[in-house]
mmCIF file of C-alpha atoms and ligand atoms in Angstrom:
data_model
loop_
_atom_site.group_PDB
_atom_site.id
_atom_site.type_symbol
_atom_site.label_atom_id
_atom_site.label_comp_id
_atom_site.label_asym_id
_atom_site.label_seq_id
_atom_site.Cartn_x
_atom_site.Cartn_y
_atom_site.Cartn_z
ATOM 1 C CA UNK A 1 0.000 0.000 0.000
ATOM 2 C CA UNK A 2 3.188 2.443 0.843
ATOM 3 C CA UNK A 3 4.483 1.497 -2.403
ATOM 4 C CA UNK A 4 1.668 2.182 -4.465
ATOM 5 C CA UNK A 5 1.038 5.575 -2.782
ATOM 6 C CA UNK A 6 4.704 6.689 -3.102
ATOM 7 C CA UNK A 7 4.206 5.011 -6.962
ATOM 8 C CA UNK A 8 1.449 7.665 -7.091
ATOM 9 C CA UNK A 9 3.129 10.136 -5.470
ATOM 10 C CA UNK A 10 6.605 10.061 -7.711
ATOM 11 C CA UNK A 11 4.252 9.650 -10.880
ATOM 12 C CA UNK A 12 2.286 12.813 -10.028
ATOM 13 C CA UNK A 13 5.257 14.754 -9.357
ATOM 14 C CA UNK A 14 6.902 13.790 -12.500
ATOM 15 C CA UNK A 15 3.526 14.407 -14.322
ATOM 16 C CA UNK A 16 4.175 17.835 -13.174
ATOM 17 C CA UNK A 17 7.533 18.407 -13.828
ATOM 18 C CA UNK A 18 7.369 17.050 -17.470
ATOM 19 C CA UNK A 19 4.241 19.698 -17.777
ATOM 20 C CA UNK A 20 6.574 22.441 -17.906
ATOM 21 C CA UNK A 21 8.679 20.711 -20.413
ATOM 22 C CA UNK A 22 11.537 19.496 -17.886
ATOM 23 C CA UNK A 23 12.549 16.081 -17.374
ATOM 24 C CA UNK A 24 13.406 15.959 -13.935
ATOM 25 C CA UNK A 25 13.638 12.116 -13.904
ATOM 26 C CA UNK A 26 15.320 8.986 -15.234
ATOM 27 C CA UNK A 27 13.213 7.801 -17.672
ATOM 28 C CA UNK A 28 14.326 4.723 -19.240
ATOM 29 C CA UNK A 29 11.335 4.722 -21.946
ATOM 30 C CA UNK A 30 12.916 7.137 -24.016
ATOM 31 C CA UNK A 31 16.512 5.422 -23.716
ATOM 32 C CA UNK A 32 17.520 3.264 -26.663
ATOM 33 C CA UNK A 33 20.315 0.940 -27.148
ATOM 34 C CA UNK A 34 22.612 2.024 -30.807
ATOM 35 C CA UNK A 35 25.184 -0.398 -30.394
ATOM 36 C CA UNK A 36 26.814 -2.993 -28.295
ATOM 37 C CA UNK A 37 30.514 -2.563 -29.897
ATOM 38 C CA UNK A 38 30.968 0.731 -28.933
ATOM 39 C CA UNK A 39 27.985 0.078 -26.171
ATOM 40 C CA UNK A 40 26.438 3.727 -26.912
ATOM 41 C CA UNK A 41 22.829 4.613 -26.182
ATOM 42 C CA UNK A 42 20.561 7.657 -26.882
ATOM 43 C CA UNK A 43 18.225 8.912 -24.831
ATOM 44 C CA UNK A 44 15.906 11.333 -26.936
ATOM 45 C CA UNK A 45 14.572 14.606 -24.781
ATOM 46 C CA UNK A 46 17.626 14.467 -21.894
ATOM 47 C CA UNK A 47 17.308 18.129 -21.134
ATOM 48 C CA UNK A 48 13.961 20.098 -22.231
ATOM 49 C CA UNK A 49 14.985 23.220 -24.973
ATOM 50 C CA UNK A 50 14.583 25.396 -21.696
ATOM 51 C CA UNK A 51 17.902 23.178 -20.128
ATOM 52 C CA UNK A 52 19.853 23.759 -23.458
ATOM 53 C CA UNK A 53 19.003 27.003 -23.812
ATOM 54 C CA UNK A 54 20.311 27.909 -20.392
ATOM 55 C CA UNK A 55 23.596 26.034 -20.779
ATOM 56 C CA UNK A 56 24.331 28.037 -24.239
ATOM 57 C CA UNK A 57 23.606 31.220 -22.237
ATOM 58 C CA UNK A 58 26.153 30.385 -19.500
ATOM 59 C CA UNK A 59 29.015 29.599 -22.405
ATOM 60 C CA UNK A 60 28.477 32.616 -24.223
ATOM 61 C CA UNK A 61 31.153 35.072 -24.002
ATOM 62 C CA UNK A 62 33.469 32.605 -22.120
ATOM 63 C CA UNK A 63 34.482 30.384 -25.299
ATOM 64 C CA UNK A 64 37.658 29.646 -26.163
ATOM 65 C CA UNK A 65 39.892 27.745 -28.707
ATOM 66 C CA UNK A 66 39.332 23.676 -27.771
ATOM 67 C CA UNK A 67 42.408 22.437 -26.972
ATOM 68 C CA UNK A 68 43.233 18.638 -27.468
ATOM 69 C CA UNK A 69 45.350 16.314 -25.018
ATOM 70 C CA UNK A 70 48.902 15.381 -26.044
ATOM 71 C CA UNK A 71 49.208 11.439 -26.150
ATOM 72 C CA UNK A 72 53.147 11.425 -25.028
ATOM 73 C CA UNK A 73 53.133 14.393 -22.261
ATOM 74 C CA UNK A 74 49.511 14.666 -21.751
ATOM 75 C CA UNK A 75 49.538 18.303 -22.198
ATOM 76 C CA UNK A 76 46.867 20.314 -23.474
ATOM 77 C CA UNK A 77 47.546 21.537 -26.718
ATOM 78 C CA UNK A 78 46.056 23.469 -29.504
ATOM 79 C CA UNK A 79 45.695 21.614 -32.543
ATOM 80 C CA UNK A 80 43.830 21.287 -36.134
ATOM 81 C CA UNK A 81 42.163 17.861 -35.146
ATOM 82 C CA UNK A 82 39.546 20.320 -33.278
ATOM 83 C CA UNK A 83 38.250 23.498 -34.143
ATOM 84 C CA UNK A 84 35.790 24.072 -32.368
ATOM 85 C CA UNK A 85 35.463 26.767 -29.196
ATOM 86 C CA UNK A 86 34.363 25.777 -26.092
ATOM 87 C CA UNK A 87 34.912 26.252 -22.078
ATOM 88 C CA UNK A 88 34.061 24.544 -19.033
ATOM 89 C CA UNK A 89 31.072 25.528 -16.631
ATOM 90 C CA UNK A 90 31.571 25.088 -12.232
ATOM 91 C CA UNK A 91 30.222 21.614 -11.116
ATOM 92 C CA UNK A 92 26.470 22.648 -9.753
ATOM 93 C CA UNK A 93 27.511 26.068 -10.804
ATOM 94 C CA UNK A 94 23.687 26.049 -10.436
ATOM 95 C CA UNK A 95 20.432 25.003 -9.550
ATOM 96 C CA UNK A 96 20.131 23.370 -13.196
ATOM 97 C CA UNK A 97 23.308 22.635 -13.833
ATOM 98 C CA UNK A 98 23.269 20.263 -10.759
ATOM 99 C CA UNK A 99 19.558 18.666 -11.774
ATOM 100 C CA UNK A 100 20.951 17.606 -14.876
ATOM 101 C CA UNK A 101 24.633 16.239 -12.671
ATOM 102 C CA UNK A 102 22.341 14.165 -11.081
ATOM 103 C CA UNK A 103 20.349 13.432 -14.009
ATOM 104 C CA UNK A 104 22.934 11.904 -15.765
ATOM 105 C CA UNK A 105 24.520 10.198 -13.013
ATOM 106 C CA UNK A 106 20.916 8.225 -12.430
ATOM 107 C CA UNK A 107 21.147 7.611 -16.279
ATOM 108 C CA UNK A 108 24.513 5.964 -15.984
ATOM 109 C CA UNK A 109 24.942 4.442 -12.889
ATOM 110 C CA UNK A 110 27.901 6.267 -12.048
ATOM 111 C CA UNK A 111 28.837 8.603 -9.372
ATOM 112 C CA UNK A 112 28.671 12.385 -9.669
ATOM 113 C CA UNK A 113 32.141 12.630 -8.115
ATOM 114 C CA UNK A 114 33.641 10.489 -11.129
ATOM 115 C CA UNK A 115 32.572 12.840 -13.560
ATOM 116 C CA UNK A 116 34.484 16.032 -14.936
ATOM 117 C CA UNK A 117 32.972 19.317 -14.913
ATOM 118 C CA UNK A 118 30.447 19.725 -18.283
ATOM 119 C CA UNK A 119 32.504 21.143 -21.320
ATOM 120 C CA UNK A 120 30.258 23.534 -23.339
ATOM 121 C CA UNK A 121 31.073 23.357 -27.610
ATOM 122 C CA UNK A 122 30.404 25.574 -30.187
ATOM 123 C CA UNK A 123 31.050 24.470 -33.700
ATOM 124 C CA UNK A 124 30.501 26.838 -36.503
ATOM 125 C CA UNK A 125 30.023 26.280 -39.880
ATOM 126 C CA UNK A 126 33.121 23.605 -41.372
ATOM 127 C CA UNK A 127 34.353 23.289 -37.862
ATOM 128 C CA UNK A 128 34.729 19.630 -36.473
ATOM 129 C CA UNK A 129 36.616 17.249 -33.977
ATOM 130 C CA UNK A 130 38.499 14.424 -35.810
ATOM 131 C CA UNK A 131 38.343 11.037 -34.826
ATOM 132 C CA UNK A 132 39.478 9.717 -31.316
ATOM 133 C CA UNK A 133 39.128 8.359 -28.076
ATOM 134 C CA UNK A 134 37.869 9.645 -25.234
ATOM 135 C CA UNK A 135 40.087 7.588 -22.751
ATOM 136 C CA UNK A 136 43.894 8.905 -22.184
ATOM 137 C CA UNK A 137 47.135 7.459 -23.619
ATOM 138 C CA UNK A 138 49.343 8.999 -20.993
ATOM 139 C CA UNK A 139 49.507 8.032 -17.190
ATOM 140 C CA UNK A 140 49.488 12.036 -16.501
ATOM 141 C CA UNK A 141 45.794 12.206 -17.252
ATOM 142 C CA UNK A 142 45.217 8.954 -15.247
ATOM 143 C CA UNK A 143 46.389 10.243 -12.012
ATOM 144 C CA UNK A 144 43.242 11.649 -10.887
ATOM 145 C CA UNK A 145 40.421 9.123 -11.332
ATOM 146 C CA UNK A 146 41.720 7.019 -14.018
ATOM 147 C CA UNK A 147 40.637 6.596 -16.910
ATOM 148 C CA UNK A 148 37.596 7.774 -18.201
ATOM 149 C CA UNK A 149 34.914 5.202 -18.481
ATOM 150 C CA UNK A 150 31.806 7.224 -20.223
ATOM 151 C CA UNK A 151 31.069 9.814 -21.843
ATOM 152 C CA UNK A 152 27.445 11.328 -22.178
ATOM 153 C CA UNK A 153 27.289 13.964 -25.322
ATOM 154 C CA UNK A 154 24.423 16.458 -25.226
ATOM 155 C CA UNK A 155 23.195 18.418 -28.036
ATOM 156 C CA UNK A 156 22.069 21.727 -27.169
ATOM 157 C CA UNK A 157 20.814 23.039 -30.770
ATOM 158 C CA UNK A 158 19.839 20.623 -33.755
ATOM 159 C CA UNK A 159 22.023 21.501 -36.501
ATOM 160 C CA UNK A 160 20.856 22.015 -40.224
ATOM 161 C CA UNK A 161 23.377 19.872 -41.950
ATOM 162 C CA UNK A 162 26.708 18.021 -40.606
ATOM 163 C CA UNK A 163 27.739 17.797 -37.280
ATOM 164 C CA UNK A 164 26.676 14.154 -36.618
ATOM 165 C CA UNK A 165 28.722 11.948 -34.269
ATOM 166 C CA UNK A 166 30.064 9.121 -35.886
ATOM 167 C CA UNK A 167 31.512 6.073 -34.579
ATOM 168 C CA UNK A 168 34.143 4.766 -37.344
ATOM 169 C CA UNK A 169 34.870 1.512 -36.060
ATOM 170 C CA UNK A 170 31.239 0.520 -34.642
ATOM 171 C CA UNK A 171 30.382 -2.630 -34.975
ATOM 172 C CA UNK A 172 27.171 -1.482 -36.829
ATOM 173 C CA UNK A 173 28.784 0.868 -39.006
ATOM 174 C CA UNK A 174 27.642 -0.563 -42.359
ATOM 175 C CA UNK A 175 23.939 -1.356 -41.859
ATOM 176 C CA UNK A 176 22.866 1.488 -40.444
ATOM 177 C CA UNK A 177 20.516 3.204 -43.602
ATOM 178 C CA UNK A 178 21.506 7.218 -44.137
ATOM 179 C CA UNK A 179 19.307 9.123 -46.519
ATOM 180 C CA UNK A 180 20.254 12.525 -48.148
ATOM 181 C CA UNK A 181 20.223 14.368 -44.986
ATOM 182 C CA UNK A 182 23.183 12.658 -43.409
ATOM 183 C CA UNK A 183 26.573 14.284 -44.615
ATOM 184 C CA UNK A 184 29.036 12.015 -46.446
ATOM 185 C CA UNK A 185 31.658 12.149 -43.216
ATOM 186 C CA UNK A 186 28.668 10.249 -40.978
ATOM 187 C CA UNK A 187 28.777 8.062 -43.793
ATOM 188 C CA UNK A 188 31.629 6.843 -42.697
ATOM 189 C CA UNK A 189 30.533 5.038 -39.852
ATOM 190 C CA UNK A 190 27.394 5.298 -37.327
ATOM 191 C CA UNK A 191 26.169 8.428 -36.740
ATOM 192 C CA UNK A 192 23.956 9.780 -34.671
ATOM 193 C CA UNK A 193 22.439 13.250 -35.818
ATOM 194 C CA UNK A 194 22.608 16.231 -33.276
ATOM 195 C CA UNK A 195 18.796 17.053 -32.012
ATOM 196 C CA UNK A 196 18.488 19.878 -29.699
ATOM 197 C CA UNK A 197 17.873 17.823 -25.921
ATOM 198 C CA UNK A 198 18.930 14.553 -27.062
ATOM 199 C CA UNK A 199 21.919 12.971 -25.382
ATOM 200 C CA UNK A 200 24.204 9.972 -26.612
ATOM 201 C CA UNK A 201 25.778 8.013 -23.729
ATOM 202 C CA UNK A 202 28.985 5.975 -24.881
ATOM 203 C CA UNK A 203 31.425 3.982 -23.402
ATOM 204 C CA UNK A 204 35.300 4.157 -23.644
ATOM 205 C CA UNK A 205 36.310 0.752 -21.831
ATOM 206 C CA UNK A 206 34.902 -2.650 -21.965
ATOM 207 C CA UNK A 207 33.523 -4.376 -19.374
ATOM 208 C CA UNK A 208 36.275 -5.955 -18.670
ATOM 209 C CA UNK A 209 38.425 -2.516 -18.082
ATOM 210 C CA UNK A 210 40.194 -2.597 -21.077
ATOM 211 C CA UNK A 211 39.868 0.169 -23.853
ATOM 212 C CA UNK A 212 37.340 -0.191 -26.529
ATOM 213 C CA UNK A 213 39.149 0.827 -29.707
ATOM 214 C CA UNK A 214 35.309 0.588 -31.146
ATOM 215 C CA UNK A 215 34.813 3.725 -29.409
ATOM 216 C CA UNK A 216 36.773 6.319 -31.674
ATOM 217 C CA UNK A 217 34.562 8.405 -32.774
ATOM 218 C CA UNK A 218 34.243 11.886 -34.148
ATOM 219 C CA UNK A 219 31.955 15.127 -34.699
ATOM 220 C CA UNK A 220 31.715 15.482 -38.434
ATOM 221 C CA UNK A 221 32.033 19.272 -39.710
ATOM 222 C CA UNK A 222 28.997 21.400 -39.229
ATOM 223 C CA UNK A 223 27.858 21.760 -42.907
ATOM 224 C CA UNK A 224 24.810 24.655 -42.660
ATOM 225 C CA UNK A 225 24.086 26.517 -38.686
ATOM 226 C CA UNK A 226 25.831 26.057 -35.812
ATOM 227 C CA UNK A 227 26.554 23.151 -33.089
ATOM 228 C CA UNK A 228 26.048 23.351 -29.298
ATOM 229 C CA UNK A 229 27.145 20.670 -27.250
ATOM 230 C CA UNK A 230 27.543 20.064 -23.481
ATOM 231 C CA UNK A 231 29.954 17.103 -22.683
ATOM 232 C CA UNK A 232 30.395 15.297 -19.478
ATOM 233 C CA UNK A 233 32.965 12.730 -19.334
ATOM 234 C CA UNK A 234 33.164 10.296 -16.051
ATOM 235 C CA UNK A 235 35.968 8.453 -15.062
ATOM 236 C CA UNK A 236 36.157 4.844 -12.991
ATOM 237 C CA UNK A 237 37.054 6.593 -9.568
ATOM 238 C CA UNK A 238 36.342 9.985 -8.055
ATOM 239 C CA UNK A 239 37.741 12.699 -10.090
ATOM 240 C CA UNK A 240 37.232 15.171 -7.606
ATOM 241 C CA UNK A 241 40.206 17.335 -6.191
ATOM 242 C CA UNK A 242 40.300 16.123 -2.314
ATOM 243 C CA UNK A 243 39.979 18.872 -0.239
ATOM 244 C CA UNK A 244 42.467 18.679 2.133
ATOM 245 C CA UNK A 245 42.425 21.168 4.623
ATOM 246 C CA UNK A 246 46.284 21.731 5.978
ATOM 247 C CA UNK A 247 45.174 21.119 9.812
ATOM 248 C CA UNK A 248 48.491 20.161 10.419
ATOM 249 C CA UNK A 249 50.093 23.446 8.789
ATOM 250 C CA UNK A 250 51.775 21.657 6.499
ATOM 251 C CA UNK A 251 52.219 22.391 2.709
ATOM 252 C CA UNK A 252 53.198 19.778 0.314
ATOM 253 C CA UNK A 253 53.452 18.620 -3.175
ATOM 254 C CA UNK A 254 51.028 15.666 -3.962
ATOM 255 C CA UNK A 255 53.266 14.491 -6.587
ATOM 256 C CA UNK A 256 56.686 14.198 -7.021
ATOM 257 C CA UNK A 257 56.492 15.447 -10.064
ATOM 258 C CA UNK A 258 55.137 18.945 -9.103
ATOM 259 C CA UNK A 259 58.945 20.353 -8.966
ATOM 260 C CA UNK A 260 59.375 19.357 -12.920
ATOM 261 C CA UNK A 261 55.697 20.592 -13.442
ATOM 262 C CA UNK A 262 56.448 24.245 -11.929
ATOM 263 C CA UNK A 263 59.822 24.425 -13.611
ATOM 264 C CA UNK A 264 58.177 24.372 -17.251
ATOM 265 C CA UNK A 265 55.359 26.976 -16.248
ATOM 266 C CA UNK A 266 52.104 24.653 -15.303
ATOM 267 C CA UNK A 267 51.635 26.674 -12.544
ATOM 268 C CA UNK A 268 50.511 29.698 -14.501
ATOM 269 C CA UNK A 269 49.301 27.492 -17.548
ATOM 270 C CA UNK A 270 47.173 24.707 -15.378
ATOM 271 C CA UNK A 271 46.396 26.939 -12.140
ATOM 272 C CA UNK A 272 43.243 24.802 -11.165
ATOM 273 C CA UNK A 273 45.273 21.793 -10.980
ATOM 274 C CA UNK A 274 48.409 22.880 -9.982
ATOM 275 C CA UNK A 275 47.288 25.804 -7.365
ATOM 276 C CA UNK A 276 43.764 25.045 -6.948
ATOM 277 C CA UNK A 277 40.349 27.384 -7.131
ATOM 278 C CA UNK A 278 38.179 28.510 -4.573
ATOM 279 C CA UNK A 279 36.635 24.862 -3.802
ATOM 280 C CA UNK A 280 39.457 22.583 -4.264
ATOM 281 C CA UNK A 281 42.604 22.874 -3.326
ATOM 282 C CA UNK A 282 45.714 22.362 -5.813
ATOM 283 C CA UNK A 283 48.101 19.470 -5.970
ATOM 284 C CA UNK A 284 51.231 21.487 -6.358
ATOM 285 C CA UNK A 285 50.910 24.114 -3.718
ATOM 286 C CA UNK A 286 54.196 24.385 -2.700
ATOM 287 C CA UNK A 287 56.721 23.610 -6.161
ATOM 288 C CA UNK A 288 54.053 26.935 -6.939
ATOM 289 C CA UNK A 289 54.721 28.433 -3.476
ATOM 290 C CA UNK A 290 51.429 29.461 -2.921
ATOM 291 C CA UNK A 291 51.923 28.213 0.686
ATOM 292 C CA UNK A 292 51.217 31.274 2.942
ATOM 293 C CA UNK A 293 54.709 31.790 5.201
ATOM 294 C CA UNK A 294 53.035 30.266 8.525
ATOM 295 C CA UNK A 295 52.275 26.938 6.991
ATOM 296 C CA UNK A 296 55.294 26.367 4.405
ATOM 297 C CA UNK A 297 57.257 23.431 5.548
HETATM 298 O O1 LIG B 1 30.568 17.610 -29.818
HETATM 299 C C1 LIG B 1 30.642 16.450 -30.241
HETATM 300 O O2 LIG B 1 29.810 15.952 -31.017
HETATM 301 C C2 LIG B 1 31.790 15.615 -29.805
HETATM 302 C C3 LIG B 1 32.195 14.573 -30.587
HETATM 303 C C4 LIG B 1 33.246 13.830 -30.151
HETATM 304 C C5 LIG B 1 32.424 15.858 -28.610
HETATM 305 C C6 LIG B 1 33.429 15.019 -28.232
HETATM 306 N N1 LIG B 1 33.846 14.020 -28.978
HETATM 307 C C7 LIG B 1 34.113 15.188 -26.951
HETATM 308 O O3 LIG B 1 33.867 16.230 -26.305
HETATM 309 O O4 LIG B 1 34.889 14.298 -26.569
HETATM 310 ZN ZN1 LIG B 2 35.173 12.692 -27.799
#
């Protein structure tokens, strides 16, 4: 009797919420399964228009060049594989921002501490990202929460031609039927066409841990309009920055590489790893010497 009232309950307040057009809720009836090799799923209507249109307005003005990561050092580096512009919002920067943190973590299964801060993209017109994994190559981008496991891809603006995502090595690549309103680079492999709320859920490692090569993928150039996108990725630990607070006075390095780090100028070029922000506190405090004098040890 509990049960069904609560049943009643959560259905009314979900009847509710999807009146005003936002999906507050997990609702597996509009997830469907693409492909077992990568395993990638969409679920059409994610975030309502008002969601996307609120995650465009917090990106404009703040975009800059995407930058790619280097396989051998890690690094962040500019380069033509990706052209697009994008930047990265606050984790539950706000009140919607968080809702859809916690929607996607109810999607998934996987914690909201595994999962990087959402990455706002803007592609205009010929501008793409070139095929490649989402996991890392290099142990740097490892140390904090390993590798990345998933990655959930939200489109924030349908797109009038182009701009698919398309999986080159999928396992379902050639029977997947494209009319003439596919572009010839998501003919390469299968795509999945950007619609305004939708999201595409992917993952990067087998079940077994290992990498899934079958998950390269790409975003083909926009052809006609513009792209918005909101990426999450999540990683198979906590990828949150421990906050440590220095009880003890002390101030440290939390890897012994910090001193080589500082030396070539991350400090000033990574300062929200290196030195930390206003909720987390940085892993190379004291190579940056950003240690105040009474707790510098
Ligand atoms: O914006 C996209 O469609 C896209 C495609 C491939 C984004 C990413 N990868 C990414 O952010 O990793
Ligand atoms: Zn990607």
């Amino acid at each position: 009797m509990a049960f069904f009232s609560s049943f009643l309950l959560f259905t009314a307040l979900s009847t509710v919420s999807m009146a005003k057009g936002e999906p507050d809720f997990y609702d597996p009836a509009r997830v469907t399964q693409l492909s077992w090799r990568p395993r990638a799923f969409l679920y059409k209507g994610f975030l309502s228009h008002e969601e996307c249109d609120h995650l465009i307005k917090l990106a404009k003005g703040k975009l800059v060049k995407s930058m790619v990561a280097d396989n051998d050092s890690g690094k962040s580096v500019m380069s033509t594989v990706r052209t697009s512009s994008g930047m990265f919002l606050e984790k539950h920067q706000d009140e919607i921002v968080a809702r859809v943190e916690q929607r996607i973590a109810a999607w998934t299964f996987l914690p909201e501490e595994n999962g990087e801060s959402i990455q706002i993209l803007h592609y205009e017109n010929g501008q793409k990202y070139d095929a490649h994994f989402d996991y890392f190559h290099d142990k740097r981008n490892q140390a904090l929460g390993g590798h990345r496991v998933a990655t959930v891809l939200m489109y924030l603006s349908d797109v009038k031609k182009g701009g698919e995502t398309v999986f080159p090595n999928a396992e379902g690549k050639l029977s997947q039927h494209k009319d003439e309103t596919w572009s010839d680079c998501a003919r390469t492999g299968y795509a999945v066409k950007p619609n305004k709320g939708d999201a595409l859920l992917f993952f990067s490692l087998r079940i077994d841990a290992t990498t899934d090569p079958s998950s390269l993928h790409a975003s083909c150039p926009v052809i006609e309009g513009e792209k918005w996108s909101a990426t999450k990725w999540i990683h198979v630990r906590n990828f949150d920055k421990p906050l440590r607070k220095s009880t003890s006075g002390e101030c440290s390095d939390d890897n012994e590489l910090c001193p080589r780090w500082a030396a070539i100028g991350e400090c000033q070029k990574n300062p929200k790893y290196m030195v930390g922000s206003e909720d987390s506190v940085g892993f190379c405090r004291k190579s940056c010497g950003v240690c105040d004098s009474s707790s510098s040890s």
